[in-house]
Amino acid sequence: MSKKQDVETTGHSWDGIEEFNNPLPKWWLYIFYACIIWGVAYSIAYPAWPMVSKATSGLMGWSTRANVAAKISEFEQMNAAVEAELAAADVTEVALGSDVHSYAVNAGAAVFRANCSQCHGSGAAGNVGYPNLLDNDWLWGGTVDEIAYTIQHGIRNETDDARYSEMPKFGVDELLEDDQINQVVEYVLAISGQDHDAALASAGTLVFEENCAACHAEDGTGDIYQGAPNLTDAIWLYGGSREAVHETVHAARFGVMPAWGERLSQAEVNAAALYVHQLGGGE
């Protein structure tokens, strides 16, 4: 039954059920109004409203970017002396355990993670087409100064001082017939100690001598300073299976590394070289 109530109802009814129009608690209203006032004050004092190209700066002029830039500047000033020493250093003469070497290893690790790990892996173990930096099998040389040069100028890019070599596309450019490619592939499998067709490998000896030995050497051990890998070990940049070797001979490979000297400071290049060298690979 409908009875007179002290509190008015909302005037709505659902299946005979009415809802009281109870006022909100005073404490809740005060907090709500305070939040509105605080929000308006915040949007005036601090960056808040997005515009076309930037947000409103606010009366306080506060900026997270400015705070980060100030911190970076602070640490750059703290490290300025050792940075200058590292930039001017001959990487072959940086003493192991010295302050410069310790700084370089830590800084080089950051440079590597930001710029190199995408290709060489976070642990520098490489991937198909990207060299493992932890072993002693280095094209273009693995001494610390040779590593620094490779980082500085890169490989097969468009800069004048880049490391450069190019393998002929023996199949694509029809330099060899299909039978000759199959023969030399079996020969490469033979000298690398893998299962092979002995008859084809024997015929591939002459093909290798006439077309491949000039770069990879007569015994297939390669020439690191031509960027020609050793074909007699178990280390393969693009894979050592019959199919992978056939693809390499047929279409060749042409890996490119950026010239990091155009993007990094000399100190960062030297730091990256010292970091990579101390990982255990190289010479």
GROMACS .gro file of N, CA and C in nm, residues 118-177:
model
  180
  118GLN      N    1   6.899  -0.565  -3.196
  118GLN     CA    2   6.789  -0.600  -3.285
  118GLN      C    3   6.832  -0.700  -3.391
  119CYS      N    4   6.957  -0.696  -3.432
  119CYS     CA    5   7.009  -0.789  -3.532
  119CYS      C    6   7.093  -0.900  -3.469
  120HIS      N    7   7.183  -0.861  -3.380
  120HIS     CA    8   7.277  -0.959  -3.323
  120HIS      C    9   7.224  -1.030  -3.200
  121GLY      N   10   7.105  -0.994  -3.154
  121GLY     CA   11   7.047  -1.057  -3.037
  121GLY      C   12   7.090  -0.990  -2.909
  122SER      N   13   7.008  -1.000  -2.805
  122SER     CA   14   7.039  -0.933  -2.679
  122SER      C   15   7.166  -0.987  -2.616
  123GLY      N   16   7.198  -1.114  -2.644
  123GLY     CA   17   7.320  -1.173  -2.590
  123GLY      C   18   7.434  -1.176  -2.688
  124ALA      N   19   7.416  -1.115  -2.807
  124ALA     CA   20   7.518  -1.105  -2.912
  124ALA      C   21   7.547  -1.238  -2.980
  125ALA      N   22   7.456  -1.336  -2.965
  125ALA     CA   23   7.479  -1.467  -3.027
  125ALA      C   24   7.435  -1.472  -3.172
  126GLY      N   25   7.381  -1.363  -3.223
  126GLY     CA   26   7.347  -1.354  -3.364
  126GLY      C   27   7.223  -1.432  -3.402
  127ASN      N   28   7.202  -1.441  -3.533
  127ASN     CA   29   7.089  -1.514  -3.588
  127ASN      C   30   7.122  -1.542  -3.734
  128VAL      N   31   7.033  -1.608  -3.805
  128VAL     CA   32   7.060  -1.636  -3.946
  128VAL      C   33   7.076  -1.504  -4.021
  129GLY      N   34   7.192  -1.486  -4.082
  129GLY     CA   35   7.222  -1.364  -4.155
  129GLY      C   36   7.288  -1.256  -4.071
  130TYR      N   37   7.294  -1.278  -3.939
  130TYR     CA   38   7.353  -1.180  -3.848
  130TYR      C   39   7.458  -1.251  -3.763
  131PRO      N   40   7.585  -1.211  -3.773
  131PRO     CA   41   7.693  -1.289  -3.712
  131PRO      C   42   7.685  -1.302  -3.561
  132ASN      N   43   7.731  -1.417  -3.513
  132ASN     CA   44   7.752  -1.441  -3.372
  132ASN      C   45   7.878  -1.365  -3.331
  133LEU      N   46   7.867  -1.279  -3.230
  133LEU     CA   47   7.981  -1.198  -3.186
  133LEU      C   48   8.054  -1.260  -3.067
  134LEU      N   49   8.015  -1.382  -3.030
  134LEU     CA   50   8.074  -1.446  -2.913
  134LEU      C   51   8.181  -1.548  -2.948
  135ASP      N   52   8.196  -1.582  -3.077
  135ASP     CA   53   8.296  -1.682  -3.115
  135ASP      C   54   8.417  -1.613  -3.179
  136ASN      N   55   8.509  -1.693  -3.228
  136ASN     CA   56   8.633  -1.640  -3.286
  136ASN      C   57   8.629  -1.636  -3.438
  137ASP      N   58   8.514  -1.661  -3.496
  137ASP     CA   59   8.502  -1.663  -3.642
  137ASP      C   60   8.453  -1.526  -3.689
  138TRP      N   61   8.547  -1.440  -3.726
  138TRP     CA   62   8.516  -1.301  -3.759
  138TRP      C   63   8.555  -1.269  -3.902
  139LEU      N   64   8.458  -1.226  -3.981
  139LEU     CA   65   8.491  -1.166  -4.110
  139LEU      C   66   8.536  -1.023  -4.086
  140TRP      N   67   8.633  -0.978  -4.162
  140TRP     CA   68   8.689  -0.843  -4.153
  140TRP      C   69   8.776  -0.823  -4.028
  141GLY      N   70   8.801  -0.928  -3.952
  141GLY     CA   71   8.892  -0.919  -3.839
  141GLY      C   72   8.822  -0.897  -3.707
  142GLY      N   73   8.874  -0.961  -3.603
  142GLY     CA   74   8.810  -0.955  -3.473
  142GLY      C   75   8.892  -0.889  -3.365
  143THR      N   76   9.001  -0.821  -3.400
  143THR     CA   77   9.073  -0.744  -3.298
  143THR      C   78   8.988  -0.623  -3.261
  144VAL      N   79   9.016  -0.563  -3.147
  144VAL     CA   80   8.930  -0.456  -3.099
  144VAL      C   81   8.930  -0.336  -3.193
  145ASP      N   82   9.045  -0.305  -3.256
  145ASP     CA   83   9.048  -0.193  -3.349
  145ASP      C   84   8.975  -0.225  -3.479
  146GLU      N   85   8.980  -0.353  -3.521
  146GLU     CA   86   8.906  -0.393  -3.641
  146GLU      C   87   8.756  -0.392  -3.615
  147ILE      N   88   8.717  -0.432  -3.495
  147ILE     CA   89   8.576  -0.425  -3.457
  147ILE      C   90   8.529  -0.280  -3.456
  148ALA      N   91   8.612  -0.192  -3.402
  148ALA     CA   92   8.576  -0.050  -3.398
  148ALA      C   93   8.559   0.006  -3.539
  149TYR      N   94   8.647  -0.035  -3.632
  149TYR     CA   95   8.635   0.014  -3.770
  149TYR      C   96   8.505  -0.037  -3.833
  150THR      N   97   8.473  -0.162  -3.810
  150THR     CA   98   8.350  -0.218  -3.866
  150THR      C   99   8.228  -0.146  -3.812
  151ILE      N  100   8.227  -0.117  -3.683
  151ILE     CA  101   8.115  -0.042  -3.624
  151ILE      C  102   8.109   0.098  -3.684
  152GLN      N  103   8.225   0.162  -3.696
  152GLN     CA  104   8.231   0.300  -3.745
  152GLN      C  105   8.179   0.311  -3.887
  153HIS      N  106   8.223   0.222  -3.975
  153HIS     CA  107   8.196   0.238  -4.118
  153HIS      C  108   8.095   0.137  -4.174
  154GLY      N  109   8.068   0.029  -4.101
  154GLY     CA  110   7.968  -0.066  -4.147
  154GLY      C  111   8.015  -0.155  -4.260
  155ILE      N  112   7.921  -0.228  -4.316
  155ILE     CA  113   7.950  -0.327  -4.419
  155ILE      C  114   7.852  -0.312  -4.535
  156ARG      N  115   7.906  -0.300  -4.655
  156ARG     CA  116   7.828  -0.296  -4.780
  156ARG      C  117   7.717  -0.190  -4.776
  157ASN      N  118   7.744  -0.077  -4.715
  157ASN     CA  119   7.648   0.032  -4.722
  157ASN      C  120   7.697   0.133  -4.825
  158GLU      N  121   7.638   0.249  -4.828
  158GLU     CA  122   7.668   0.345  -4.934
  158GLU      C  123   7.779   0.444  -4.899
  159THR      N  124   7.843   0.426  -4.783
  159THR     CA  125   7.952   0.515  -4.746
  159THR      C  126   8.083   0.468  -4.811
  160ASP      N  127   8.176   0.560  -4.828
  160ASP     CA  128   8.300   0.531  -4.901
  160ASP      C  129   8.391   0.435  -4.827
  161ASP      N  130   8.392   0.439  -4.695
  161ASP     CA  131   8.488   0.360  -4.617
  161ASP      C  132   8.430   0.230  -4.563
  162ALA      N  133   8.313   0.192  -4.609
  162ALA     CA  134   8.250   0.069  -4.559
  162ALA      C  135   8.330  -0.053  -4.602
  163ARG      N  136   8.327  -0.157  -4.519
  163ARG     CA  137   8.379  -0.287  -4.562
  163ARG      C  138   8.295  -0.332  -4.682
  164TYR      N  139   8.362  -0.384  -4.783
  164TYR     CA  140   8.283  -0.419  -4.902
  164TYR      C  141   8.339  -0.543  -4.972
  165SER      N  142   8.249  -0.632  -5.003
  165SER     CA  143   8.276  -0.747  -5.091
  165SER      C  144   8.142  -0.792  -5.145
  166GLU      N  145   8.145  -0.858  -5.257
  166GLU     CA  146   8.019  -0.905  -5.317
  166GLU      C  147   8.043  -1.038  -5.387
  167MET      N  148   7.965  -1.136  -5.349
  167MET     CA  149   7.975  -1.269  -5.409
  167MET      C  150   7.894  -1.272  -5.539
  168PRO      N  151   7.949  -1.328  -5.645
  168PRO     CA  152   7.872  -1.338  -5.770
  168PRO      C  153   7.746  -1.423  -5.753
  169LYS      N  154   7.644  -1.388  -5.829
  169LYS     CA  155   7.521  -1.468  -5.831
  169LYS      C  156   7.537  -1.572  -5.942
  170PHE      N  157   7.599  -1.683  -5.907
  170PHE     CA  158   7.640  -1.781  -6.008
  170PHE      C  159   7.522  -1.840  -6.083
  171GLY      N  160   7.408  -1.852  -6.019
  171GLY     CA  161   7.292  -1.907  -6.087
  171GLY      C  162   7.206  -1.801  -6.150
  172VAL      N  163   7.176  -1.697  -6.075
  172VAL     CA  164   7.089  -1.590  -6.125
  172VAL      C  165   7.149  -1.526  -6.250
  173ASP      N  166   7.279  -1.501  -6.248
  173ASP     CA  167   7.346  -1.437  -6.362
  173ASP      C  168   7.400  -1.538  -6.463
  174GLU      N  169   7.364  -1.665  -6.444
  174GLU     CA  170   7.401  -1.773  -6.537
  174GLU      C  171   7.552  -1.782  -6.559
  175LEU      N  172   7.626  -1.763  -6.451
  175LEU     CA  173   7.771  -1.779  -6.458
  175LEU      C  174   7.810  -1.926  -6.453
  176LEU      N  175   7.727  -2.005  -6.389
  176LEU     CA  176   7.745  -2.149  -6.383
  176LEU      C  177   7.617  -2.218  -6.424
  177GLU      N  178   7.631  -2.335  -6.481
  177GLU     CA  179   7.513  -2.416  -6.514
  177GLU      C  180   7.462  -2.485  -6.388
   0.00000   0.00000   0.00000
